[in-house]
mmCIF file of C-alpha atoms in Angstrom:
data_model
loop_
_atom_site.group_PDB
_atom_site.id
_atom_site.type_symbol
_atom_site.label_atom_id
_atom_site.label_comp_id
_atom_site.label_asym_id
_atom_site.label_seq_id
_atom_site.Cartn_x
_atom_site.Cartn_y
_atom_site.Cartn_z
ATOM 1 C CA UNK A 810 -60.732 16.142 -75.342
ATOM 2 C CA UNK A 811 -60.915 16.801 -71.331
ATOM 3 C CA UNK A 812 -59.697 20.312 -71.786
ATOM 4 C CA UNK A 813 -60.524 23.252 -74.361
ATOM 5 C CA UNK A 814 -64.141 22.485 -74.538
ATOM 6 C CA UNK A 815 -66.606 25.504 -74.534
ATOM 7 C CA UNK A 816 -70.292 25.615 -74.513
ATOM 8 C CA UNK A 817 -72.564 27.898 -77.044
ATOM 9 C CA UNK A 818 -76.380 28.522 -76.876
ATOM 10 C CA UNK A 819 -78.735 28.278 -79.944
ATOM 11 C CA UNK A 820 -82.696 28.784 -80.305
ATOM 12 C CA UNK A 821 -82.957 26.600 -83.315
ATOM 13 C CA UNK A 822 -81.219 23.364 -84.159
ATOM 14 C CA UNK A 823 -80.838 24.583 -87.779
ATOM 15 C CA UNK A 824 -79.100 27.417 -86.654
ATOM 16 C CA UNK A 825 -76.280 24.975 -85.217
ATOM 17 C CA UNK A 826 -73.860 24.397 -88.370
ATOM 18 C CA UNK A 827 -71.669 21.548 -88.400
ATOM 19 C CA UNK A 828 -73.717 18.631 -87.078
ATOM 20 C CA UNK A 829 -73.829 16.273 -89.837
ATOM 21 C CA UNK A 830 -71.377 14.114 -87.912
ATOM 22 C CA UNK A 831 -72.870 14.699 -84.378
ATOM 23 C CA UNK A 832 -76.455 13.758 -85.503
ATOM 24 C CA UNK A 833 -75.144 10.561 -87.748
ATOM 25 C CA UNK A 834 -76.950 7.592 -86.504
ATOM 26 C CA UNK A 835 -79.188 9.425 -83.862
ATOM 27 C CA UNK A 836 -82.141 7.811 -82.779
ATOM 28 C CA UNK A 837 -85.419 9.174 -83.318
ATOM 29 C CA UNK A 838 -85.750 11.206 -80.135
ATOM 30 C CA UNK A 839 -82.469 12.993 -81.049
ATOM 31 C CA UNK A 840 -82.679 13.429 -84.446
ATOM 32 C CA UNK A 841 -83.207 17.039 -86.216
ATOM 33 C CA UNK A 842 -86.591 16.046 -87.523
ATOM 34 C CA UNK A 843 -87.782 15.450 -83.873
ATOM 35 C CA UNK A 844 -86.199 18.487 -82.336
ATOM 36 C CA UNK A 845 -87.913 20.670 -84.819
ATOM 37 C CA UNK A 846 -91.236 19.114 -83.493
ATOM 38 C CA UNK A 847 -90.196 19.960 -80.215
ATOM 39 C CA UNK A 848 -89.535 23.369 -81.011
ATOM 40 C CA UNK A 849 -92.849 24.006 -82.612
ATOM 41 C CA UNK A 850 -94.553 22.446 -79.658
ATOM 42 C CA UNK A 851 -92.694 24.496 -77.517
ATOM 43 C CA UNK A 852 -93.618 27.676 -79.004
ATOM 44 C CA UNK A 853 -89.940 28.865 -79.715
ATOM 45 C CA UNK A 854 -88.913 28.442 -75.588
ATOM 46 C CA UNK A 855 -85.957 25.796 -76.599
ATOM 47 C CA UNK A 856 -82.348 26.463 -76.176
ATOM 48 C CA UNK A 857 -79.921 24.180 -77.385
ATOM 49 C CA UNK A 858 -76.526 23.640 -75.404
ATOM 50 C CA UNK A 859 -73.694 23.122 -77.665
ATOM 51 C CA UNK A 860 -70.350 21.533 -76.534
ATOM 52 C CA UNK A 861 -67.478 22.786 -78.801
ATOM 53 C CA UNK A 862 -63.632 21.623 -79.282
ATOM 54 C CA UNK A 863 -60.828 23.830 -79.799
ATOM 55 C CA UNK A 864 -61.573 24.517 -83.147
ATOM 56 C CA UNK A 865 -65.124 25.427 -82.685
ATOM 57 C CA UNK A 866 -66.453 22.004 -83.940
ATOM 58 C CA UNK A 867 -69.636 20.745 -82.183
ATOM 59 C CA UNK A 868 -69.071 17.810 -80.108
ATOM 60 C CA UNK A 869 -71.889 17.344 -78.004
ATOM 61 C CA UNK A 870 -75.235 18.603 -77.707
ATOM 62 C CA UNK A 871 -78.408 18.941 -75.414
ATOM 63 C CA UNK A 872 -81.911 20.421 -75.548
ATOM 64 C CA UNK A 873 -83.471 22.572 -72.740
ATOM 65 C CA UNK A 874 -86.554 24.527 -72.077
ATOM 66 C CA UNK A 875 -87.549 27.274 -69.316
ATOM 67 C CA UNK A 876 -90.910 25.803 -67.460
ATOM 68 C CA UNK A 877 -93.335 27.657 -65.678
ATOM 69 C CA UNK A 878 -96.490 26.611 -64.005
ATOM 70 C CA UNK A 879 -99.054 25.306 -66.649
ATOM 71 C CA UNK A 880 -97.035 25.603 -69.643
ATOM 72 C CA UNK A 881 -95.468 22.058 -69.994
ATOM 73 C CA UNK A 882 -97.027 18.436 -69.286
ATOM 74 C CA UNK A 883 -96.856 17.295 -65.874
ATOM 75 C CA UNK A 884 -93.991 14.671 -67.457
ATOM 76 C CA UNK A 885 -91.552 17.889 -67.459
ATOM 77 C CA UNK A 886 -92.684 19.843 -64.501
ATOM 78 C CA UNK A 887 -90.630 19.126 -61.584
ATOM 79 C CA UNK A 888 -93.638 20.197 -59.235
ATOM 80 C CA UNK A 889 -95.397 17.131 -60.094
ATOM 81 C CA UNK A 890 -92.980 15.533 -57.366
ATOM 82 C CA UNK A 891 -94.583 17.277 -54.452
ATOM 83 C CA UNK A 892 -98.147 17.083 -52.872
ATOM 84 C CA UNK A 893 -99.308 19.530 -50.001
ATOM 85 C CA UNK A 894 -95.964 20.895 -49.766
ATOM 86 C CA UNK A 895 -93.981 22.692 -52.503
ATOM 87 C CA UNK A 896 -90.489 24.419 -52.426
ATOM 88 C CA UNK A 897 -91.116 28.173 -51.863
ATOM 89 C CA UNK A 898 -89.341 28.918 -55.089
ATOM 90 C CA UNK A 899 -89.390 26.367 -57.752
ATOM 91 C CA UNK A 900 -90.389 28.322 -60.951
ATOM 92 C CA UNK A 901 -89.274 29.363 -63.436
ATOM 93 C CA UNK A 902 -86.614 26.249 -63.786
ATOM 94 C CA UNK A 903 -84.714 25.093 -66.740
ATOM 95 C CA UNK A 904 -85.235 21.440 -67.845
ATOM 96 C CA UNK A 905 -83.385 19.315 -70.041
ATOM 97 C CA UNK A 906 -85.555 17.053 -71.789
ATOM 98 C CA UNK A 907 -87.699 16.758 -74.986
ATOM 99 C CA UNK A 908 -91.119 15.317 -75.768
ATOM 100 C CA UNK A 909 -91.015 11.531 -75.378
ATOM 101 C CA UNK A 910 -89.512 11.469 -71.880
ATOM 102 C CA UNK A 911 -86.034 11.780 -73.613
ATOM 103 C CA UNK A 912 -82.885 13.593 -72.380
ATOM 104 C CA UNK A 913 -80.927 14.573 -75.444
ATOM 105 C CA UNK A 914 -77.399 13.270 -75.026
ATOM 106 C CA UNK A 915 -75.550 13.522 -78.375
ATOM 107 C CA UNK A 916 -71.860 13.000 -78.106
ATOM 108 C CA UNK A 917 -69.431 12.837 -81.489
ATOM 109 C CA UNK A 918 -68.506 9.124 -82.045
ATOM 110 C CA UNK A 919 -65.002 7.991 -80.996
ATOM 111 C CA UNK A 920 -64.592 10.918 -77.775
ATOM 112 C CA UNK A 921 -65.173 10.523 -74.085
ATOM 113 C CA UNK A 922 -68.316 11.573 -73.333
ATOM 114 C CA UNK A 923 -67.670 12.322 -70.071
ATOM 115 C CA UNK A 924 -65.744 15.707 -70.387
ATOM 116 C CA UNK A 925 -68.418 16.530 -72.957
ATOM 117 C CA UNK A 926 -71.125 15.977 -70.391
ATOM 118 C CA UNK A 927 -69.387 18.096 -67.782
ATOM 119 C CA UNK A 928 -69.411 21.080 -70.132
ATOM 120 C CA UNK A 929 -73.009 20.754 -70.824
ATOM 121 C CA UNK A 930 -74.175 20.315 -67.204
ATOM 122 C CA UNK A 931 -72.098 23.319 -66.306
ATOM 123 C CA UNK A 932 -73.692 25.186 -68.947
ATOM 124 C CA UNK A 933 -77.022 24.211 -67.903
ATOM 125 C CA UNK A 934 -76.357 25.420 -64.478
ATOM 126 C CA UNK A 935 -75.151 28.753 -65.575
ATOM 127 C CA UNK A 936 -78.355 29.055 -68.047
ATOM 128 C CA UNK A 937 -80.394 28.798 -64.941
ATOM 129 C CA UNK A 938 -78.331 31.110 -62.816
ATOM 130 C CA UNK A 939 -78.361 33.749 -65.756
ATOM 131 C CA UNK A 940 -82.141 33.617 -65.937
ATOM 132 C CA UNK A 941 -82.844 33.923 -62.376
ATOM 133 C CA UNK A 942 -84.263 30.295 -62.359
ATOM 134 C CA UNK A 943 -83.826 28.873 -58.776
ATOM 135 C CA UNK A 944 -83.576 25.139 -59.894
ATOM 136 C CA UNK A 945 -82.509 23.338 -62.739
ATOM 137 C CA UNK A 946 -82.554 19.559 -63.707
ATOM 138 C CA UNK A 947 -81.828 17.017 -66.550
ATOM 139 C CA UNK A 948 -84.612 14.459 -66.809
ATOM 140 C CA UNK A 949 -84.992 11.057 -68.125
ATOM 141 C CA UNK A 950 -81.509 10.436 -68.338
ATOM 142 C CA UNK A 951 -80.923 6.528 -69.071
ATOM 143 C CA UNK A 952 -77.811 5.569 -67.388
ATOM 144 C CA UNK A 953 -76.489 6.440 -63.987
ATOM 145 C CA UNK A 954 -73.169 7.099 -64.726
ATOM 146 C CA UNK A 955 -74.252 10.215 -67.133
ATOM 147 C CA UNK A 956 -76.499 11.056 -64.446
ATOM 148 C CA UNK A 957 -73.628 11.186 -61.850
ATOM 149 C CA UNK A 958 -71.303 13.044 -64.315
ATOM 150 C CA UNK A 959 -74.430 15.683 -64.911
ATOM 151 C CA UNK A 960 -74.828 15.916 -61.066
ATOM 152 C CA UNK A 961 -71.113 16.937 -60.515
ATOM 153 C CA UNK A 962 -71.136 19.443 -63.278
ATOM 154 C CA UNK A 963 -74.125 20.890 -62.096
ATOM 155 C CA UNK A 964 -73.730 20.889 -58.542
ATOM 156 C CA UNK A 965 -76.953 18.992 -58.295
ATOM 157 C CA UNK A 966 -78.351 16.561 -55.721
ATOM 158 C CA UNK A 967 -77.749 13.073 -56.070
ATOM 159 C CA UNK A 968 -79.653 11.321 -59.022
ATOM 160 C CA UNK A 969 -82.988 9.570 -58.411
ATOM 161 C CA UNK A 970 -85.148 7.528 -60.307
ATOM 162 C CA UNK A 971 -87.949 9.669 -62.127
ATOM 163 C CA UNK A 972 -89.658 7.314 -64.212
ATOM 164 C CA UNK A 973 -89.121 4.276 -66.298
ATOM 165 C CA UNK A 974 -89.584 3.373 -69.916
ATOM 166 C CA UNK A 975 -91.712 0.347 -70.571
ATOM 167 C CA UNK A 976 -89.881 -1.733 -73.176
ATOM 168 C CA UNK A 977 -90.814 -4.899 -74.885
ATOM 169 C CA UNK A 978 -88.178 -6.623 -76.780
ATOM 170 C CA UNK A 979 -88.532 -9.922 -78.955
ATOM 171 C CA UNK A 980 -87.850 -10.940 -82.653
ATOM 172 C CA UNK A 981 -91.315 -12.413 -83.238
ATOM 173 C CA UNK A 982 -92.470 -13.561 -86.714
ATOM 174 C CA UNK A 983 -96.354 -13.521 -85.964
ATOM 175 C CA UNK A 984 -98.274 -11.692 -83.252
ATOM 176 C CA UNK A 985 -99.026 -15.831 -81.841
ATOM 177 C CA UNK A 986 -95.003 -15.899 -81.326
ATOM 178 C CA UNK A 987 -95.763 -12.873 -79.108
ATOM 179 C CA UNK A 988 -98.828 -14.152 -77.328
ATOM 180 C CA UNK A 989 -96.876 -17.246 -76.728
ATOM 181 C CA UNK A 990 -94.120 -15.607 -74.842
ATOM 182 C CA UNK A 991 -96.654 -14.721 -72.262
ATOM 183 C CA UNK A 992 -97.460 -16.515 -68.997
ATOM 184 C CA UNK A 993 -100.815 -18.730 -69.395
ATOM 185 C CA UNK A 994 -102.929 -16.771 -67.572
ATOM 186 C CA UNK A 995 -101.980 -13.683 -69.504
ATOM 187 C CA UNK A 996 -102.465 -15.469 -72.651
ATOM 188 C CA UNK A 997 -105.736 -16.476 -72.093
ATOM 189 C CA UNK A 998 -106.692 -12.662 -71.286
ATOM 190 C CA UNK A 999 -105.090 -11.379 -74.435
ATOM 191 C CA UNK A 1000 -107.121 -14.063 -76.325
ATOM 192 C CA UNK A 1001 -110.306 -13.006 -74.734
ATOM 193 C CA UNK A 1002 -109.679 -9.317 -75.450
ATOM 194 C CA UNK A 1003 -109.209 -9.985 -78.926
ATOM 195 C CA UNK A 1004 -112.297 -12.309 -79.526
ATOM 196 C CA UNK A 1005 -113.892 -9.503 -78.073
ATOM 197 C CA UNK A 1006 -112.741 -7.200 -80.618
ATOM 198 C CA UNK A 1007 -113.439 -9.401 -83.369
ATOM 199 C CA UNK A 1008 -117.214 -10.156 -81.746
ATOM 200 C CA UNK A 1009 -117.928 -6.819 -81.451
ATOM 201 C CA UNK A 1010 -117.210 -5.899 -85.369
ATOM 202 C CA UNK A 1011 -113.782 -4.015 -84.749
ATOM 203 C CA UNK A 1012 -111.590 -3.638 -87.621
ATOM 204 C CA UNK A 1013 -108.158 -2.229 -87.288
ATOM 205 C CA UNK A 1014 -106.369 -0.348 -90.047
ATOM 206 C CA UNK A 1015 -103.019 1.127 -90.278
ATOM 207 C CA UNK A 1016 -101.665 3.895 -92.092
ATOM 208 C CA UNK A 1017 -98.487 5.580 -92.709
ATOM 209 C CA UNK A 1018 -98.042 9.304 -92.303
ATOM 210 C CA UNK A 1019 -100.612 11.839 -91.208
ATOM 211 C CA UNK A 1020 -103.339 11.461 -93.670
ATOM 212 C CA UNK A 1021 -105.287 9.521 -91.356
ATOM 213 C CA UNK A 1022 -105.339 11.920 -88.753
ATOM 214 C CA UNK A 1023 -108.081 14.421 -88.704
ATOM 215 C CA UNK A 1024 -111.053 15.773 -86.751
ATOM 216 C CA UNK A 1025 -112.352 12.329 -85.993
ATOM 217 C CA UNK A 1026 -109.213 11.172 -84.539
ATOM 218 C CA UNK A 1027 -108.651 14.647 -82.762
ATOM 219 C CA UNK A 1028 -111.894 14.556 -80.941
ATOM 220 C CA UNK A 1029 -110.937 11.011 -79.595
ATOM 221 C CA UNK A 1030 -107.743 12.357 -78.313
ATOM 222 C CA UNK A 1031 -109.425 15.395 -76.746
ATOM 223 C CA UNK A 1032 -111.770 12.826 -74.755
ATOM 224 C CA UNK A 1033 -108.826 10.839 -73.257
ATOM 225 C CA UNK A 1034 -107.423 13.897 -71.997
ATOM 226 C CA UNK A 1035 -110.822 15.250 -70.629
ATOM 227 C CA UNK A 1036 -111.100 11.641 -69.086
ATOM 228 C CA UNK A 1037 -107.791 12.524 -67.201
ATOM 229 C CA UNK A 1038 -108.322 16.183 -66.570
ATOM 230 C CA UNK A 1039 -105.628 17.330 -68.714
ATOM 231 C CA UNK A 1040 -106.513 20.300 -71.106
ATOM 232 C CA UNK A 1041 -106.692 20.465 -74.677
ATOM 233 C CA UNK A 1042 -109.214 21.311 -77.680
ATOM 234 C CA UNK A 1043 -109.813 19.498 -81.222
ATOM 235 C CA UNK A 1044 -107.985 22.884 -82.432
ATOM 236 C CA UNK A 1045 -104.810 21.961 -80.613
ATOM 237 C CA UNK A 1046 -104.672 18.673 -81.562
ATOM 238 C CA UNK A 1047 -105.172 19.370 -85.449
ATOM 239 C CA UNK A 1048 -102.261 21.636 -84.646
ATOM 240 C CA UNK A 1049 -100.019 19.234 -83.257
ATOM 241 C CA UNK A 1050 -100.960 16.990 -86.234
ATOM 242 C CA UNK A 1051 -99.697 19.671 -88.556
ATOM 243 C CA UNK A 1052 -96.617 20.129 -86.394
ATOM 244 C CA UNK A 1053 -95.825 16.062 -86.989
ATOM 245 C CA UNK A 1054 -96.544 16.189 -90.884
ATOM 246 C CA UNK A 1055 -94.006 19.168 -91.243
ATOM 247 C CA UNK A 1056 -91.442 17.341 -89.227
ATOM 248 C CA UNK A 1057 -91.601 13.768 -89.015
ATOM 249 C CA UNK A 1058 -94.214 12.619 -91.623
ATOM 250 C CA UNK A 1059 -92.041 9.801 -92.677
ATOM 251 C CA UNK A 1060 -91.729 8.313 -89.149
ATOM 252 C CA UNK A 1061 -95.531 8.255 -88.425
ATOM 253 C CA UNK A 1062 -97.832 4.989 -88.093
ATOM 254 C CA UNK A 1063 -101.680 5.589 -87.285
ATOM 255 C CA UNK A 1064 -103.639 2.830 -86.143
ATOM 256 C CA UNK A 1065 -107.497 3.114 -86.294
ATOM 257 C CA UNK A 1066 -110.273 0.927 -84.812
ATOM 258 C CA UNK A 1067 -113.465 1.405 -86.503
ATOM 259 C CA UNK A 1068 -117.001 -0.441 -86.405
ATOM 260 C CA UNK A 1069 -119.478 0.175 -89.369
ATOM 261 C CA UNK A 1070 -117.381 3.226 -90.235
ATOM 262 C CA UNK A 1071 -117.716 4.730 -86.967
ATOM 263 C CA UNK A 1072 -113.971 5.584 -85.624
ATOM 264 C CA UNK A 1073 -113.749 3.854 -81.747
ATOM 265 C CA UNK A 1074 -110.152 4.055 -81.043
ATOM 266 C CA UNK A 1075 -106.888 5.329 -82.524
ATOM 267 C CA UNK A 1076 -103.172 5.007 -81.698
ATOM 268 C CA UNK A 1077 -100.227 7.166 -83.148
ATOM 269 C CA UNK A 1078 -96.809 5.187 -83.449
ATOM 270 C CA UNK A 1079 -93.125 6.330 -84.444
ATOM 271 C CA UNK A 1080 -90.747 4.475 -86.254
ATOM 272 C CA UNK A 1081 -87.386 4.349 -85.083
ATOM 273 C CA UNK A 1082 -84.995 1.749 -86.797
ATOM 274 C CA UNK A 1083 -86.423 -1.326 -85.569
ATOM 275 C CA UNK A 1084 -88.115 0.155 -82.636
ATOM 276 C CA UNK A 1085 -91.664 1.304 -82.259
ATOM 277 C CA UNK A 1086 -92.622 4.193 -79.908
ATOM 278 C CA UNK A 1087 -96.352 4.340 -79.172
ATOM 279 C CA UNK A 1088 -97.182 7.982 -78.443
ATOM 280 C CA UNK A 1089 -100.730 8.679 -78.323
ATOM 281 C CA UNK A 1090 -104.073 7.170 -78.095
ATOM 282 C CA UNK A 1091 -107.431 8.543 -78.342
ATOM 283 C CA UNK A 1092 -111.120 6.429 -77.557
ATOM 284 C CA UNK A 1093 -114.849 6.938 -77.790
ATOM 285 C CA UNK A 1094 -115.716 6.406 -74.487
ATOM 286 C CA UNK A 1095 -119.490 6.276 -74.773
ATOM 287 C CA UNK A 1096 -118.998 2.963 -76.130
ATOM 288 C CA UNK A 1097 -117.638 1.372 -72.885
ATOM 289 C CA UNK A 1098 -115.524 -0.968 -74.950
ATOM 290 C CA UNK A 1099 -112.892 -2.000 -72.353
ATOM 291 C CA UNK A 1100 -110.965 -4.450 -74.497
ATOM 292 C CA UNK A 1101 -110.349 -1.717 -76.755
ATOM 293 C CA UNK A 1102 -107.475 -0.068 -75.211
ATOM 294 C CA UNK A 1103 -104.803 -2.857 -75.467
ATOM 295 C CA UNK A 1104 -106.011 -3.652 -78.680
ATOM 296 C CA UNK A 1105 -105.110 -0.337 -80.040
ATOM 297 C CA UNK A 1106 -102.248 0.443 -78.073
ATOM 298 C CA UNK A 1107 -100.595 -2.664 -77.774
ATOM 299 C CA UNK A 1108 -102.013 -5.606 -79.618
ATOM 300 C CA UNK A 1109 -102.023 -4.049 -83.196
ATOM 301 C CA UNK A 1110 -98.734 -2.585 -83.325
ATOM 302 C CA UNK A 1111 -97.196 -5.518 -82.298
ATOM 303 C CA UNK A 1112 -98.943 -7.455 -84.744
ATOM 304 C CA UNK A 1113 -97.847 -4.923 -87.386
ATOM 305 C CA UNK A 1114 -94.312 -4.941 -86.173
ATOM 306 C CA UNK A 1115 -94.230 -8.581 -86.350
ATOM 307 C CA UNK A 1116 -94.537 -8.514 -90.187
ATOM 308 C CA UNK A 1117 -92.144 -5.422 -90.343
ATOM 309 C CA UNK A 1118 -89.128 -6.188 -89.062
ATOM 310 C CA UNK A 1119 -89.677 -4.590 -85.511
ATOM 311 C CA UNK A 1120 -87.513 -6.137 -82.623
ATOM 312 C CA UNK A 1121 -88.696 -3.800 -79.632
ATOM 313 C CA UNK A 1122 -91.482 -1.605 -78.559
ATOM 314 C CA UNK A 1123 -91.462 1.526 -76.541
ATOM 315 C CA UNK A 1124 -94.523 1.926 -74.660
ATOM 316 C CA UNK A 1125 -93.799 5.091 -72.731
ATOM 317 C CA UNK A 1126 -93.523 5.948 -69.008
ATOM 318 C CA UNK A 1127 -97.136 5.406 -67.221
ATOM 319 C CA UNK A 1128 -99.663 2.660 -66.265
ATOM 320 C CA UNK A 1129 -96.678 0.678 -65.297
ATOM 321 C CA UNK A 1130 -98.484 -2.672 -63.983
ATOM 322 C CA UNK A 1131 -100.796 -3.383 -67.019
ATOM 323 C CA UNK A 1132 -97.727 -2.737 -69.296
ATOM 324 C CA UNK A 1133 -95.432 -5.454 -67.568
ATOM 325 C CA UNK A 1134 -98.074 -7.643 -67.286
ATOM 326 C CA UNK A 1135 -98.151 -7.864 -70.972
ATOM 327 C CA UNK A 1136 -94.455 -8.793 -71.241
ATOM 328 C CA UNK A 1137 -92.879 -5.218 -70.865
ATOM 329 C CA UNK A 1138 -89.429 -4.599 -68.717
ATOM 330 C CA UNK A 1139 -88.896 -1.466 -66.855
ATOM 331 C CA UNK A 1140 -85.830 0.561 -68.014
ATOM 332 C CA UNK A 1141 -84.921 3.002 -64.914
ATOM 333 C CA UNK A 1142 -84.784 6.980 -66.129
ATOM 334 C CA UNK A 1143 -83.194 9.412 -63.922
ATOM 335 C CA UNK A 1144 -83.559 12.947 -63.049
ATOM 336 C CA UNK A 1145 -80.398 14.984 -61.844
ATOM 337 C CA UNK A 1146 -81.841 18.244 -60.149
ATOM 338 C CA UNK A 1147 -80.150 21.519 -58.739
ATOM 339 C CA UNK A 1148 -83.009 22.242 -56.187
ATOM 340 C CA UNK A 1149 -83.477 25.609 -54.678
ATOM 341 C CA UNK A 1150 -80.789 26.113 -51.978
ATOM 342 C CA UNK A 1151 -83.340 26.921 -49.379
ATOM 343 C CA UNK A 1152 -85.357 23.549 -49.766
ATOM 344 C CA UNK A 1153 -82.636 21.618 -50.966
ATOM 345 C CA UNK A 1154 -82.836 18.882 -47.959
ATOM 346 C CA UNK A 1155 -86.612 18.652 -48.234
ATOM 347 C CA UNK A 1156 -86.523 18.395 -51.864
ATOM 348 C CA UNK A 1157 -83.766 15.695 -51.698
ATOM 349 C CA UNK A 1158 -86.093 13.614 -48.983
ATOM 350 C CA UNK A 1159 -88.957 13.989 -51.402
ATOM 351 C CA UNK A 1160 -86.971 12.585 -54.304
ATOM 352 C CA UNK A 1161 -85.833 9.619 -52.321
ATOM 353 C CA UNK A 1162 -89.518 8.902 -51.316
ATOM 354 C CA UNK A 1163 -90.496 9.051 -55.116
ATOM 355 C CA UNK A 1164 -87.591 6.462 -56.200
ATOM 356 C CA UNK A 1165 -88.909 4.277 -53.329
ATOM 357 C CA UNK A 1166 -92.116 4.112 -54.442
ATOM 358 C CA UNK A 1167 -91.635 3.886 -57.725
ATOM 359 C CA UNK A 1168 -88.827 1.387 -57.686
ATOM 360 C CA UNK A 1169 -91.741 -0.978 -55.307
ATOM 361 C CA UNK A 1170 -93.992 -0.540 -58.095
ATOM 362 C CA UNK A 1171 -91.710 -1.257 -60.880
ATOM 363 C CA UNK A 1172 -90.031 -4.454 -58.520
ATOM 364 C CA UNK A 1173 -86.583 -3.002 -59.172
ATOM 365 C CA UNK A 1174 -83.819 -1.964 -57.006
ATOM 366 C CA UNK A 1175 -83.181 1.636 -56.393
ATOM 367 C CA UNK A 1176 -80.743 3.875 -58.291
ATOM 368 C CA UNK A 1177 -78.058 2.473 -55.916
ATOM 369 C CA UNK A 1178 -79.026 -1.036 -56.826
ATOM 370 C CA UNK A 1179 -80.553 -1.778 -53.479
ATOM 371 C CA UNK A 1180 -83.717 -3.700 -53.475
#
């Protein structure tokens, strides 16, 4: 498997034939349904890189897209690493990552993944060169060995910690079991937040699929975006609901927090085997119900999960201190970047500074295992 591999490119996952075995057992963010969702989300800007054996059969796959300023969320924009100074030529660039802060790494079971990643990493760099992109990157790589393999293939800089997934793991049979796993001071705070929720007449309901999503939930999501100066409209959120309905309807859970029939908070989660991914939230900020944030984002999903066989919860790549305080552990995610040649040294220095600051915030060692 070390020789004879080639690569092909495709704009739609449904155009890649013979992938049944390749996608067998794929996690949510590497499933065909999720990739179809990402295609809709990107407006057709995705390209799949497929590694093939000497018979032309697919043995590996990753997903990429072109990034231009203002076209992607900050989570997938290399420019967010820089403050006052930015490389003279950074855009457009090619990024290998999909929505959910995930790097797609499908490799046929039973074969050595290293040569497959080497072919795909080389193809990623070639795509960028052919399109005239000064930079190429694989973001949210979950293992350092994989990141090093990609770096060698891409001619990239050393991998660095780019973000971290906040994971909560536990086979609790009830929400009380989760609370008991926390430090005493945190247990008291959680109980106080839940008590405030009850005393304020908040009712939490859980719904499967997109039927509980509509203009009321969209308005709350837009309110959150406005609070953090992120663009969006009710119409764009409703379009996203339609994309979810058309691709991953059977994976969706919606948590609604209401008082006297008025929606005050909501969250959207995605089922992935025995893991629950918490994805989107929204709130009515005119009510100033501080306790509601973690009730909707954390406590209601954990309570539901403890009754429905969930053993892990993924809470995303932001707001680290609050999530770690509630029992999450950080799982480092790496970036491999082929920076613009003219600014490579300065970009590598900025990447190291980012990793150092993030490692300190997370309380972990850097990418080389140093504290």
